[in-house]
Amino acid sequence: MRWIICLATLLFLLPVPAHAANPIDLTSGFYVNPNSSPAVWARNNPGDSRASRIQASIGSKPIARWFGNDANIGSTVANYAGAADGNDKLPVLVAYNLPGRDACGGHSGGGAGTPAAYRTWISSFAAGIGTKPAVVVIEPDALGDFGCMTRAQIDERNGMLVYATQMFQQKAPNTYAYLDGGNAGWVPAATMASRLNAAGVRNVRGFAVNVSNYYTTSASVGYANSVVSALGGGPRFVVDTSRNGNGSNGEWCNPGGRRLGVAAQVGGGAEMLLWVKTPGNSDGECGVAPTVPAGQFSPDLAVRLIDGI
């Protein structure tokens, strides 16, 4: 009898995630970050003829906020998710801090210094959200960017991603988290399904496609459905529509002639259509912005996306 009581006591003391709820149902629309790079640029340049157009077409829309290396990541995330929660809105966050990120592309390198540092960072990230409603895209490019990596590096990366999915599962129960799943022109669907499985996709809501890319929504949904089929069903998916209004011309780094896509919404062929990449932020020193570093806002790029030129 005593061992039954001890077992019951032990089970009571074990950490149990809070009951998960649908973050969409907990909120009244997507959060618009007043301090997104286009909103800040428009606010700081009121005399520029482009400012009002950029604010109306981009700065006033719900856009994901990206989070990288930050010694105070827990409080940074808590403050951001808390601001959205205080307005009854759903924030979209991007966790982007893997060691050796953008290993093959090379424009957005950086990330945590070690796998151990990454685990500390992502654990604090998830804890910062806590029970607040949120959407999180986990590590863009992480599962497409294998071409220049060794098997040991891939295994190490998968271990970090599995840990990340576990942290959101355990510490952020009202978050819909999505592992990045590449795009329609990068990795075959069956291959991506295998990679998502190895990275812990079944610990979270699902995966994201077309992050920072330009493929049409229909092409992205078709690709994502093929991935779901290869997974045998289960995971859901979201699509980045921030810059896919004119589709892809086969280039990924600041190509000309692209256009803004449909603004964030629930549904649309996916669980959600989201602006994950910030329109106007450079992909790197390339394409029609050869002198603008990756992640830096360019009003010229923004206006090109508004006009489709």
PDB file of C-alpha atoms in Angstrom, residues 29-174:
ATOM      1  CA  GLY A  29      -6.712  38.173 -34.946  1.00  0.00           C
ATOM      2  CA  PHE A  30      -3.011  38.460 -35.654  1.00  0.00           C
ATOM      3  CA  TYR A  31      -0.718  40.858 -33.819  1.00  0.00           C
ATOM      4  CA  VAL A  32       0.694  43.816 -35.758  1.00  0.00           C
ATOM      5  CA  ASN A  33       4.164  44.619 -34.450  1.00  0.00           C
ATOM      6  CA  PRO A  34       4.409  48.431 -34.189  1.00  0.00           C
ATOM      7  CA  ASN A  35       8.189  48.110 -34.265  1.00  0.00           C
ATOM      8  CA  SER A  36       8.653  45.998 -37.371  1.00  0.00           C
ATOM      9  CA  SER A  37      11.446  47.320 -39.579  1.00  0.00           C
ATOM     10  CA  PRO A  38       9.075  48.760 -42.239  1.00  0.00           C
ATOM     11  CA  ALA A  39       6.909  50.424 -39.577  1.00  0.00           C
ATOM     12  CA  VAL A  40       9.954  51.946 -37.883  1.00  0.00           C
ATOM     13  CA  TRP A  41      11.385  53.152 -41.201  1.00  0.00           C
ATOM     14  CA  ALA A  42       8.084  54.768 -42.201  1.00  0.00           C
ATOM     15  CA  ARG A  43       7.767  56.412 -38.783  1.00  0.00           C
ATOM     16  CA  ASN A  44      11.325  57.741 -38.931  1.00  0.00           C
ATOM     17  CA  ASN A  45      11.084  59.033 -42.501  1.00  0.00           C
ATOM     18  CA  PRO A  46       7.775  60.959 -42.688  1.00  0.00           C
ATOM     19  CA  GLY A  47       9.109  63.286 -45.361  1.00  0.00           C
ATOM     20  CA  ASP A  48       9.969  60.463 -47.742  1.00  0.00           C
ATOM     21  CA  SER A  49       7.342  60.014 -50.451  1.00  0.00           C
ATOM     22  CA  ARG A  50       7.531  56.236 -50.005  1.00  0.00           C
ATOM     23  CA  ALA A  51       6.771  56.245 -46.278  1.00  0.00           C
ATOM     24  CA  SER A  52       2.974  56.328 -46.390  1.00  0.00           C
ATOM     25  CA  ARG A  53       2.831  53.593 -49.034  1.00  0.00           C
ATOM     26  CA  ILE A  54       5.214  51.359 -47.111  1.00  0.00           C
ATOM     27  CA  GLN A  55       3.282  51.828 -43.883  1.00  0.00           C
ATOM     28  CA  ALA A  56      -0.106  51.211 -45.519  1.00  0.00           C
ATOM     29  CA  SER A  57       0.964  48.163 -47.536  1.00  0.00           C
ATOM     30  CA  ILE A  58       3.511  46.542 -45.202  1.00  0.00           C
ATOM     31  CA  GLY A  59       4.055  48.258 -41.836  1.00  0.00           C
ATOM     32  CA  SER A  60       0.383  48.027 -40.853  1.00  0.00           C
ATOM     33  CA  LYS A  61       0.187  44.269 -41.567  1.00  0.00           C
ATOM     34  CA  PRO A  62       0.829  41.331 -39.211  1.00  0.00           C
ATOM     35  CA  ILE A  63       4.447  40.248 -39.753  1.00  0.00           C
ATOM     36  CA  ALA A  64       6.460  37.659 -37.850  1.00  0.00           C
ATOM     37  CA  ARG A  65       9.223  38.844 -35.567  1.00  0.00           C
ATOM     38  CA  TRP A  66      12.526  36.987 -35.833  1.00  0.00           C
ATOM     39  CA  PHE A  67      14.594  36.244 -32.726  1.00  0.00           C
ATOM     40  CA  GLY A  68      18.296  35.403 -32.760  1.00  0.00           C
ATOM     41  CA  ASN A  69      21.130  35.288 -30.267  1.00  0.00           C
ATOM     42  CA  ASP A  70      20.080  37.182 -27.138  1.00  0.00           C
ATOM     43  CA  ALA A  71      21.371  36.577 -23.623  1.00  0.00           C
ATOM     44  CA  ASN A  72      17.968  37.671 -22.294  1.00  0.00           C
ATOM     45  CA  ILE A  73      15.866  35.773 -24.829  1.00  0.00           C
ATOM     46  CA  GLY A  74      13.355  34.576 -22.236  1.00  0.00           C
ATOM     47  CA  SER A  75      12.379  38.073 -21.134  1.00  0.00           C
ATOM     48  CA  THR A  76      12.564  39.438 -24.707  1.00  0.00           C
ATOM     49  CA  VAL A  77      10.102  36.812 -25.907  1.00  0.00           C
ATOM     50  CA  ALA A  78       7.937  37.169 -22.800  1.00  0.00           C
ATOM     51  CA  ASN A  79       7.636  40.909 -23.363  1.00  0.00           C
ATOM     52  CA  TYR A  80       6.724  40.493 -27.018  1.00  0.00           C
ATOM     53  CA  ALA A  81       4.201  37.707 -26.474  1.00  0.00           C
ATOM     54  CA  GLY A  82       2.841  39.633 -23.502  1.00  0.00           C
ATOM     55  CA  ALA A  83       2.290  42.773 -25.591  1.00  0.00           C
ATOM     56  CA  ALA A  84       0.306  40.738 -28.099  1.00  0.00           C
ATOM     57  CA  ASP A  85      -1.639  38.972 -25.352  1.00  0.00           C
ATOM     58  CA  GLY A  86      -2.478  42.307 -23.760  1.00  0.00           C
ATOM     59  CA  ASN A  87      -4.159  43.285 -27.018  1.00  0.00           C
ATOM     60  CA  ASP A  88      -5.896  39.899 -27.416  1.00  0.00           C
ATOM     61  CA  LYS A  89      -3.864  39.262 -30.583  1.00  0.00           C
ATOM     62  CA  LEU A  90      -1.882  36.279 -31.857  1.00  0.00           C
ATOM     63  CA  PRO A  91       1.855  36.919 -32.357  1.00  0.00           C
ATOM     64  CA  VAL A  92       3.971  35.060 -34.894  1.00  0.00           C
ATOM     65  CA  LEU A  93       7.570  34.481 -33.810  1.00  0.00           C
ATOM     66  CA  VAL A  94      10.538  32.927 -35.587  1.00  0.00           C
ATOM     67  CA  ALA A  95      13.265  31.080 -33.683  1.00  0.00           C
ATOM     68  CA  TYR A  96      16.452  31.559 -35.717  1.00  0.00           C
ATOM     69  CA  ASN A  97      19.588  30.762 -33.782  1.00  0.00           C
ATOM     70  CA  LEU A  98      20.911  27.328 -34.748  1.00  0.00           C
ATOM     71  CA  PRO A  99      24.704  27.031 -34.708  1.00  0.00           C
ATOM     72  CA  GLY A 100      25.922  27.185 -38.302  1.00  0.00           C
ATOM     73  CA  ARG A 101      22.582  28.439 -39.632  1.00  0.00           C
ATOM     74  CA  ASP A 102      22.398  29.138 -43.386  1.00  0.00           C
ATOM     75  CA  ALA A 103      25.376  26.805 -43.758  1.00  0.00           C
ATOM     76  CA  CYS A 104      25.052  26.532 -47.537  1.00  0.00           C
ATOM     77  CA  GLY A 105      23.444  29.874 -48.452  1.00  0.00           C
ATOM     78  CA  GLY A 106      26.023  31.833 -46.496  1.00  0.00           C
ATOM     79  CA  HIS A 107      24.172  35.166 -46.294  1.00  0.00           C
ATOM     80  CA  SER A 108      22.635  34.742 -42.815  1.00  0.00           C
ATOM     81  CA  GLY A 109      25.312  32.879 -40.900  1.00  0.00           C
ATOM     82  CA  GLY A 110      25.660  33.027 -37.147  1.00  0.00           C
ATOM     83  CA  GLY A 111      23.588  31.488 -34.418  1.00  0.00           C
ATOM     84  CA  ALA A 112      24.406  30.117 -30.998  1.00  0.00           C
ATOM     85  CA  GLY A 113      28.040  29.240 -30.339  1.00  0.00           C
ATOM     86  CA  THR A 114      27.468  25.617 -29.340  1.00  0.00           C
ATOM     87  CA  PRO A 115      24.675  23.026 -29.252  1.00  0.00           C
ATOM     88  CA  ALA A 116      24.551  23.417 -25.470  1.00  0.00           C
ATOM     89  CA  ALA A 117      24.142  27.178 -25.804  1.00  0.00           C
ATOM     90  CA  TYR A 118      21.371  26.605 -28.319  1.00  0.00           C
ATOM     91  CA  ARG A 119      19.523  24.276 -25.974  1.00  0.00           C
ATOM     92  CA  THR A 120      19.662  26.874 -23.219  1.00  0.00           C
ATOM     93  CA  TRP A 121      18.464  29.558 -25.632  1.00  0.00           C
ATOM     94  CA  ILE A 122      15.532  27.618 -27.103  1.00  0.00           C
ATOM     95  CA  SER A 123      14.424  26.401 -23.674  1.00  0.00           C
ATOM     96  CA  SER A 124      14.312  30.009 -22.469  1.00  0.00           C
ATOM     97  CA  PHE A 125      12.502  31.040 -25.667  1.00  0.00           C
ATOM     98  CA  ALA A 126       9.718  28.518 -25.080  1.00  0.00           C
ATOM     99  CA  ALA A 127       9.515  29.379 -21.384  1.00  0.00           C
ATOM    100  CA  GLY A 128       9.196  33.058 -22.290  1.00  0.00           C
ATOM    101  CA  ILE A 129       6.005  32.291 -24.184  1.00  0.00           C
ATOM    102  CA  GLY A 130       4.689  30.051 -21.427  1.00  0.00           C
ATOM    103  CA  THR A 131       0.910  29.740 -21.525  1.00  0.00           C
ATOM    104  CA  LYS A 132       0.398  32.793 -23.739  1.00  0.00           C
ATOM    105  CA  PRO A 133      -1.032  32.057 -27.209  1.00  0.00           C
ATOM    106  CA  ALA A 134       1.508  32.196 -30.023  1.00  0.00           C
ATOM    107  CA  VAL A 135       2.630  30.808 -33.374  1.00  0.00           C
ATOM    108  CA  VAL A 136       6.307  29.915 -33.771  1.00  0.00           C
ATOM    109  CA  VAL A 137       8.261  28.938 -36.883  1.00  0.00           C
ATOM    110  CA  ILE A 138      11.311  26.934 -35.842  1.00  0.00           C
ATOM    111  CA  GLU A 139      14.622  27.539 -37.622  1.00  0.00           C
ATOM    112  CA  PRO A 140      14.090  28.508 -41.266  1.00  0.00           C
ATOM    113  CA  ASP A 141      16.321  26.628 -43.734  1.00  0.00           C
ATOM    114  CA  ALA A 142      17.384  24.103 -41.095  1.00  0.00           C
ATOM    115  CA  LEU A 143      16.105  21.018 -42.926  1.00  0.00           C
ATOM    116  CA  GLY A 144      16.731  22.137 -46.489  1.00  0.00           C
ATOM    117  CA  ASP A 145      20.301  23.232 -45.867  1.00  0.00           C
ATOM    118  CA  PHE A 146      21.928  19.766 -45.802  1.00  0.00           C
ATOM    119  CA  GLY A 147      23.852  19.849 -49.095  1.00  0.00           C
ATOM    120  CA  CYS A 148      27.136  21.097 -47.620  1.00  0.00           C
ATOM    121  CA  MET A 149      26.880  19.361 -44.230  1.00  0.00           C
ATOM    122  CA  THR A 150      28.444  16.110 -43.033  1.00  0.00           C
ATOM    123  CA  ARG A 151      26.385  13.263 -41.578  1.00  0.00           C
ATOM    124  CA  ALA A 152      27.664  14.107 -38.104  1.00  0.00           C
ATOM    125  CA  GLN A 153      26.637  17.753 -38.516  1.00  0.00           C
ATOM    126  CA  ILE A 154      23.183  16.713 -39.707  1.00  0.00           C
ATOM    127  CA  ASP A 155      22.720  14.371 -36.757  1.00  0.00           C
ATOM    128  CA  GLU A 156      23.834  17.109 -34.363  1.00  0.00           C
ATOM    129  CA  ARG A 157      21.382  19.547 -35.941  1.00  0.00           C
ATOM    130  CA  ASN A 158      18.534  17.043 -35.735  1.00  0.00           C
ATOM    131  CA  GLY A 159      19.255  16.565 -32.052  1.00  0.00           C
ATOM    132  CA  MET A 160      18.918  20.300 -31.453  1.00  0.00           C
ATOM    133  CA  LEU A 161      15.695  20.480 -33.448  1.00  0.00           C
ATOM    134  CA  VAL A 162      14.137  17.546 -31.595  1.00  0.00           C
ATOM    135  CA  TYR A 163      15.023  19.282 -28.339  1.00  0.00           C
ATOM    136  CA  ALA A 164      13.433  22.500 -29.621  1.00  0.00           C
ATOM    137  CA  THR A 165      10.187  20.707 -30.443  1.00  0.00           C
ATOM    138  CA  GLN A 166      10.166  19.136 -26.992  1.00  0.00           C
ATOM    139  CA  MET A 167      10.634  22.509 -25.327  1.00  0.00           C
ATOM    140  CA  PHE A 168       7.614  24.015 -27.088  1.00  0.00           C
ATOM    141  CA  GLN A 169       5.605  20.879 -26.349  1.00  0.00           C
ATOM    142  CA  GLN A 170       6.449  21.072 -22.646  1.00  0.00           C
ATOM    143  CA  LYS A 171       6.767  24.776 -21.923  1.00  0.00           C
ATOM    144  CA  ALA A 172       4.463  26.547 -24.392  1.00  0.00           C
ATOM    145  CA  PRO A 173       1.247  24.502 -24.461  1.00  0.00           C
ATOM    146  CA  ASN A 174      -0.867  27.185 -26.174  1.00  0.00           C
TER     147      ASN A 174
END
